[in-house]
Short mmCIF file of C-alpha atoms in Angstrom, two decimals:
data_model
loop_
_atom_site.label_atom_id
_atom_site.label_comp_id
_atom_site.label_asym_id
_atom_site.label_seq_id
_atom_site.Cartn_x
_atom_site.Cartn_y
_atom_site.Cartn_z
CA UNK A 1 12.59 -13.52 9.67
CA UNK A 2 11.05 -11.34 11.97
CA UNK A 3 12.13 -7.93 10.23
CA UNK A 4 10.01 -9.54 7.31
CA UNK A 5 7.14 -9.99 9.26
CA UNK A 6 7.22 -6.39 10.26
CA UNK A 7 8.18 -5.41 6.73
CA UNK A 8 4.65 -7.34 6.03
CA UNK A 9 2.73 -5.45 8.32
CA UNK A 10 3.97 -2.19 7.42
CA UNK A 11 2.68 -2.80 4.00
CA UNK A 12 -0.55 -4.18 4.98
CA UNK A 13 -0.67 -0.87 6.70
CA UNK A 14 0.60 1.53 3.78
CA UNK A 15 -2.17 -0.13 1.75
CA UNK A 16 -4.99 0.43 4.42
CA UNK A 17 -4.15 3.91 4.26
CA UNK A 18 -4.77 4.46 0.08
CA UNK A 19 -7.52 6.53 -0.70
CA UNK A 20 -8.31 4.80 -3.59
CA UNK A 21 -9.16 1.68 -1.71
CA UNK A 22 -11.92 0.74 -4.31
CA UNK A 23 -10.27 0.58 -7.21
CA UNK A 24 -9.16 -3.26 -8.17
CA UNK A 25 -5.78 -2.98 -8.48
CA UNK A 26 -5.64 -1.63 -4.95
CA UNK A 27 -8.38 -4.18 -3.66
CA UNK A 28 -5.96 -7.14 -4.89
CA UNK A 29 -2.95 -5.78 -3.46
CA UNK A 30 -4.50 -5.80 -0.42
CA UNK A 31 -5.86 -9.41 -0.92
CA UNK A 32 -2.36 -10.08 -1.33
CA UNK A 33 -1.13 -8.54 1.89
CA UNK A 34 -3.90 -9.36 3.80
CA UNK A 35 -3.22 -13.18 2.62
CA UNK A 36 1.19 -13.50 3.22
CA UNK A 37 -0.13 -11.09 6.86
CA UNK A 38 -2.50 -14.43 7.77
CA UNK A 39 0.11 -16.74 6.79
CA UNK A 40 3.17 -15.02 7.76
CA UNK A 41 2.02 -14.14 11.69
CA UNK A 42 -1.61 -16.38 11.79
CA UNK A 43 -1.20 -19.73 10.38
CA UNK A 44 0.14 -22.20 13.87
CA UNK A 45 2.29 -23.82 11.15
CA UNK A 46 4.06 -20.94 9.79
CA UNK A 47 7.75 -20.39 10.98
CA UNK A 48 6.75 -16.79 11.73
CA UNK A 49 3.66 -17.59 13.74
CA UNK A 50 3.43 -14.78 16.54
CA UNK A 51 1.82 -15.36 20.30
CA UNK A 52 -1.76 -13.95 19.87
CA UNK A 53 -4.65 -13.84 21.81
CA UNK A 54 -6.74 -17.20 20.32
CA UNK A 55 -10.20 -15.04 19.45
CA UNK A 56 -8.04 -12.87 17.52
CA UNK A 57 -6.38 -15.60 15.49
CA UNK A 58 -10.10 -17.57 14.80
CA UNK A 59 -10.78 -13.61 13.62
CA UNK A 60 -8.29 -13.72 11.34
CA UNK A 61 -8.86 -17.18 10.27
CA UNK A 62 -12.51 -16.52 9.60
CA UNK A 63 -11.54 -13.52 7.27
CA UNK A 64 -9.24 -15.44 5.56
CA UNK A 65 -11.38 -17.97 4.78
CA UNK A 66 -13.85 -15.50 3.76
CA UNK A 67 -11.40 -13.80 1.16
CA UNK A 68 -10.52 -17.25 -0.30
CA UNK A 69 -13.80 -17.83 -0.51
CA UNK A 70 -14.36 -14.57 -2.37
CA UNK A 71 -17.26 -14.07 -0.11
CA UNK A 72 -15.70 -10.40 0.37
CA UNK A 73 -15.67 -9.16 -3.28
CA UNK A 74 -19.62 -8.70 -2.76
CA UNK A 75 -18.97 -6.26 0.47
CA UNK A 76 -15.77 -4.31 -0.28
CA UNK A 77 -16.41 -2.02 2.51
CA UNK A 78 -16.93 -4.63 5.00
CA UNK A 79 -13.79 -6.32 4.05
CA UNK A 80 -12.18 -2.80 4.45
CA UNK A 81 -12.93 -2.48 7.61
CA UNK A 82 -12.80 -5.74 9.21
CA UNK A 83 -9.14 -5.88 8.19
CA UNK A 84 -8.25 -2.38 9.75
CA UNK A 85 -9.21 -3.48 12.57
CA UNK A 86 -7.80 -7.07 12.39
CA UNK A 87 -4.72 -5.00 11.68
CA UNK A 88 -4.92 -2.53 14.66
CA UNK A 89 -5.41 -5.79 17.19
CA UNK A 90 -2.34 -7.42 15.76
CA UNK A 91 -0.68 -4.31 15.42
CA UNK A 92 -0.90 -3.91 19.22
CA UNK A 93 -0.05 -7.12 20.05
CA UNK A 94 3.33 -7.18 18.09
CA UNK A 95 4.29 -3.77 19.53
CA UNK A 96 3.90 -5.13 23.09
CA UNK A 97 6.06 -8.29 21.91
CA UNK A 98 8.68 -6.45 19.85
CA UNK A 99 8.68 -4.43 23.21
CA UNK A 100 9.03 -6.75 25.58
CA UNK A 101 11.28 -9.94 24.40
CA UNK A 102 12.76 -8.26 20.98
CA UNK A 103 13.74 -4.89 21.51
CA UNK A 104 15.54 -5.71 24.68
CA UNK A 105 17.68 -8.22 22.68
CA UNK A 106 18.47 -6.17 19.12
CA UNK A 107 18.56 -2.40 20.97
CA UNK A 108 22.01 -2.44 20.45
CA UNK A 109 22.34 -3.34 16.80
CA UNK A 110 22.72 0.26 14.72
CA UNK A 111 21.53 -2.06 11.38
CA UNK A 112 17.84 -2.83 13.36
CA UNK A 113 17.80 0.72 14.85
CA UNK A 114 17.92 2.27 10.90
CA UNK A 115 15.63 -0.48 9.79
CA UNK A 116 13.08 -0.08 11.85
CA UNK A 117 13.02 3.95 11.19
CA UNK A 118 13.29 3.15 7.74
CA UNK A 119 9.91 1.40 8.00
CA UNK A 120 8.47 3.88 9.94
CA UNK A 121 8.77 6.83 7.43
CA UNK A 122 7.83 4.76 4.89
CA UNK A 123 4.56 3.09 7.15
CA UNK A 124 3.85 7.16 7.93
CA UNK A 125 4.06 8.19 4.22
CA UNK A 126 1.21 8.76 1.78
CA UNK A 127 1.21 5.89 -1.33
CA UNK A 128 2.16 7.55 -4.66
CA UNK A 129 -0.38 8.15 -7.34
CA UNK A 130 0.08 5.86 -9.84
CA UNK A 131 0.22 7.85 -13.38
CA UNK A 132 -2.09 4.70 -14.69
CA UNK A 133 -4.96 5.83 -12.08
CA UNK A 134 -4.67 9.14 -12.84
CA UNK A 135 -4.60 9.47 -16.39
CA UNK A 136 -8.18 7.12 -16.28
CA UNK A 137 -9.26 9.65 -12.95
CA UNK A 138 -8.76 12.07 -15.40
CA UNK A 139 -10.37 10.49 -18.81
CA UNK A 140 -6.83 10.17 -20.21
CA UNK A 141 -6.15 7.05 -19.83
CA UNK A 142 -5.38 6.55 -23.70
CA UNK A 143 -1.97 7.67 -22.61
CA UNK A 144 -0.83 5.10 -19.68
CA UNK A 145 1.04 2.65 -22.49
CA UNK A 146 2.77 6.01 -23.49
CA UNK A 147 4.23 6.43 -20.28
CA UNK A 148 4.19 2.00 -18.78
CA UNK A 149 6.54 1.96 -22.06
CA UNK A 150 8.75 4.15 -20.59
CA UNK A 151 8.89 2.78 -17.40
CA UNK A 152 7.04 6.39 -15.87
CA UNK A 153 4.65 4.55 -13.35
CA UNK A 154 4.22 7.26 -10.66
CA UNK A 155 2.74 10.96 -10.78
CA UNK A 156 6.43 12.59 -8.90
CA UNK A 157 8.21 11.19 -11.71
CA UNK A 158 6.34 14.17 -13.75
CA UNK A 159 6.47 16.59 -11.76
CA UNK A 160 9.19 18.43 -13.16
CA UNK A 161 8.07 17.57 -16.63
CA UNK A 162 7.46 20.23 -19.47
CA UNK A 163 5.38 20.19 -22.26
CA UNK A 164 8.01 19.55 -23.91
CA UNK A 165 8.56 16.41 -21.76
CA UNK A 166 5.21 15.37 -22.59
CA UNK A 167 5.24 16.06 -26.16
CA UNK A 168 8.19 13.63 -26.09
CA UNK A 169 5.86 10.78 -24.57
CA UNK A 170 3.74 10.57 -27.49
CA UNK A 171 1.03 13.37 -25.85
CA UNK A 172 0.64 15.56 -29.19
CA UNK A 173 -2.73 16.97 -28.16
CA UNK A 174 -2.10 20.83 -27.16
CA UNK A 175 -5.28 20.48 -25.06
CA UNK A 176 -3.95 17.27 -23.30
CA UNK A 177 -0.57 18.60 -22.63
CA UNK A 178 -1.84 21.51 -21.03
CA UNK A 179 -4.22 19.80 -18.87
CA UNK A 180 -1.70 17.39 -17.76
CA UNK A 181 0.66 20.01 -16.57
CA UNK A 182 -1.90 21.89 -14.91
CA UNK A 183 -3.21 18.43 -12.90
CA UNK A 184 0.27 18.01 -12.19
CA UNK A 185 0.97 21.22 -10.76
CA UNK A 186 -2.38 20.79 -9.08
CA UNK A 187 -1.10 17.72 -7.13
CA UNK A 188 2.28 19.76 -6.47
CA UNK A 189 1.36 22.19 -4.90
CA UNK A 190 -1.75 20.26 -2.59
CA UNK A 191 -0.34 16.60 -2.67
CA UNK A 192 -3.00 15.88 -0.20
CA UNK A 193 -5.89 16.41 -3.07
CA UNK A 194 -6.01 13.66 -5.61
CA UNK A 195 -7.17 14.46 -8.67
#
């Protein structure tokens, strides 16, 4: 129960941290997480529902109601930003609860100690770039059924890929298969630059 409330958060978090914020599949998978966070910690009648100050939860509750709405599709940026910091404010909250009634209880338990790091590493990692987003980043995107139909969805699964590799995808362009592997190495060597 509460481990996937945490689990919850952690994504809502991963999410918040994308670059690519804008683009709509990211903006929906944060709909999505932003929605199951509201009903999962928010919502008085969820099983889940955590102690929070009352402004915070009518914040929350006016956001949500805005999303539904789709009053925040307009104002993408505002949306952005509202929830970060929706998310921070809950954030603190549940680290002073998981602090002060939960830890105490589950410190001994090896399982929760692993779990929780788990979480952490992943919370603390960048997202991987989707091979979809960066084929159409990269005016390629005549490619991404190539590589959805063989179940290649993210840019590390390349990266030791040869032209070979590539060739074997379906990319017979010499020009294509060269620029791939040079984008690739690109993001190699300087993950933090997305291409």
């Amino acid at each position: 129960m509460l481990l996937k409330n945490i689990s919850v958060l952690l994504n809502c978090e991963k999410y918040l941290k994308t670059n690519d914020l804008f683009s709509n599949n990211v903006y929906y998978e944060l709909f999505l997480q932003f929605k199951e966070l509201y009903t999962s910690f928010i919502v008085n009648s969820s099983t889940h529902c955590v102690n929070i100050a009352g402004s915070l939860r009518e914040d929350f509750t006016k956001e949500y109601n805005l999303l539904i709405n789709n009053e925040t599709m307009s104002n993408a940026n505002r949306f952005l930003e509202k929830t970060k910091k929706l998310y921070q404010s809950l954030k603190k909250e549940l680290l002073i609860q998981l602090n002060t009634e939960i830890f105490p209880l589950l410190k001994q338990q090896e399982s929760f100690k692993l779990f929780i790091l788990s979480k952490i590493i992943e919370a603390n990692t960048e997202p991987e770039i989707e091979i979809n987003s960066f084929l159409k980043t990269n005016e390629m995107d005549e490619y991404c059924k190539l590589f959805k139909k063989r179940k290649l969805i993210y840019l590390s699964q390349l990266q030791e890929f040869s032209g070979d590799d590539l060739r074997e995808v379906g990319i017979t362009k010499l020009g294509h298969v060269k620029k791939l592997l040079r984008l690739i190495k690109q993001v190699k060597l300087s993950p933090e630059i997305k291409p």
